[in-house]
PDB file of C-alpha atoms in Angstrom:
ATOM      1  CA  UNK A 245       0.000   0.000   0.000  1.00 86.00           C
ATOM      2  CA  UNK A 246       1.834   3.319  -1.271  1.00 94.00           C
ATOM      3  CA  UNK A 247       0.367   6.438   0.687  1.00 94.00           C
ATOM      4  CA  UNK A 248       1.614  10.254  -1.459  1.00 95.00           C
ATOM      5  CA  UNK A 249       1.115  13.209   0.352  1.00 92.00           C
ATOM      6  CA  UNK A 250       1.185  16.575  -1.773  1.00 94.00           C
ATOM      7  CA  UNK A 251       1.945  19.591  -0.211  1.00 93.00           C
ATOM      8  CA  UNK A 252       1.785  23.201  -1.046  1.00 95.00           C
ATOM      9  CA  UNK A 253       4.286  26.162  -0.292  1.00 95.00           C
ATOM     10  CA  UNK A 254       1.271  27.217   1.636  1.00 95.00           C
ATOM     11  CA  UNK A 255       0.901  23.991   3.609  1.00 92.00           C
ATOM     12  CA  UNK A 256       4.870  24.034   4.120  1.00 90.00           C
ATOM     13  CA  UNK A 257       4.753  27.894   5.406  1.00 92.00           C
ATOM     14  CA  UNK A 258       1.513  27.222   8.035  1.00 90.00           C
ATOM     15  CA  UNK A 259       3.696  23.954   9.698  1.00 86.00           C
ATOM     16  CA  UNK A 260       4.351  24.284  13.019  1.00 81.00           C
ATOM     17  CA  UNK A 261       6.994  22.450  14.992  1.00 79.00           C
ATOM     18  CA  UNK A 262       5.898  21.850  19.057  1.00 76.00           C
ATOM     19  CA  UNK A 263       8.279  19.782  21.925  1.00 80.00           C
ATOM     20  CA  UNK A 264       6.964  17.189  23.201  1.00 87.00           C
ATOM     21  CA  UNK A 265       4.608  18.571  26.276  1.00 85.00           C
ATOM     22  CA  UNK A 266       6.112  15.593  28.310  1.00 89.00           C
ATOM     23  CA  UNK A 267       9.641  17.871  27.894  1.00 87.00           C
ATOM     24  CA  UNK A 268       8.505  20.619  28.744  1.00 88.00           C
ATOM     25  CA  UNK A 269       7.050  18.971  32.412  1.00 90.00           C
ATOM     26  CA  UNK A 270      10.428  17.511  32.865  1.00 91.00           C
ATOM     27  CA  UNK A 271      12.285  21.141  32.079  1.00 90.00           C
ATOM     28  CA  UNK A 272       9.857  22.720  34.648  1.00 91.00           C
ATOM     29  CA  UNK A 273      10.352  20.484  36.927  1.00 94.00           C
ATOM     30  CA  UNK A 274      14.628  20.522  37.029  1.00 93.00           C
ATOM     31  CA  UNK A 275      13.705  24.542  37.084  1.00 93.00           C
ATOM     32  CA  UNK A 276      11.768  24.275  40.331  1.00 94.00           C
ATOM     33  CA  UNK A 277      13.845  21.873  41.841  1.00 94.00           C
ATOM     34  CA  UNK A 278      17.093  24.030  41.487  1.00 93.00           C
ATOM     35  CA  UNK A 279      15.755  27.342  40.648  1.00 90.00           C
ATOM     36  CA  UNK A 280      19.530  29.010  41.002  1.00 91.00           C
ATOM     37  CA  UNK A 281      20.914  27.335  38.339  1.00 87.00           C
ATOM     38  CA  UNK A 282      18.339  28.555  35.876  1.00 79.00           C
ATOM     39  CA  UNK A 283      18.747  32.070  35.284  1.00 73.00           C
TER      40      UNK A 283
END
């Protein structure tokens, strides 16, 4: 089964990249363990 996507300088220039929210928990949670090392 062969799946083709077509995409559009449009489509291309309305992608958005994210980080995983699961990251971001993990970041937050180094910051408010050790707040001083975070500036």
């Amino acid at each position: 089964m062969t799946l083709a996507l077509t995409f559009t300088a449009h489509d291309i220039a309305n992608t958005r990249f994210a980080i995983s929210p699961l990251g971001e928990v993990v970041a937050s949670a180094r910051v408010v363990k050790n707040p001083s090392a975070h500036p």
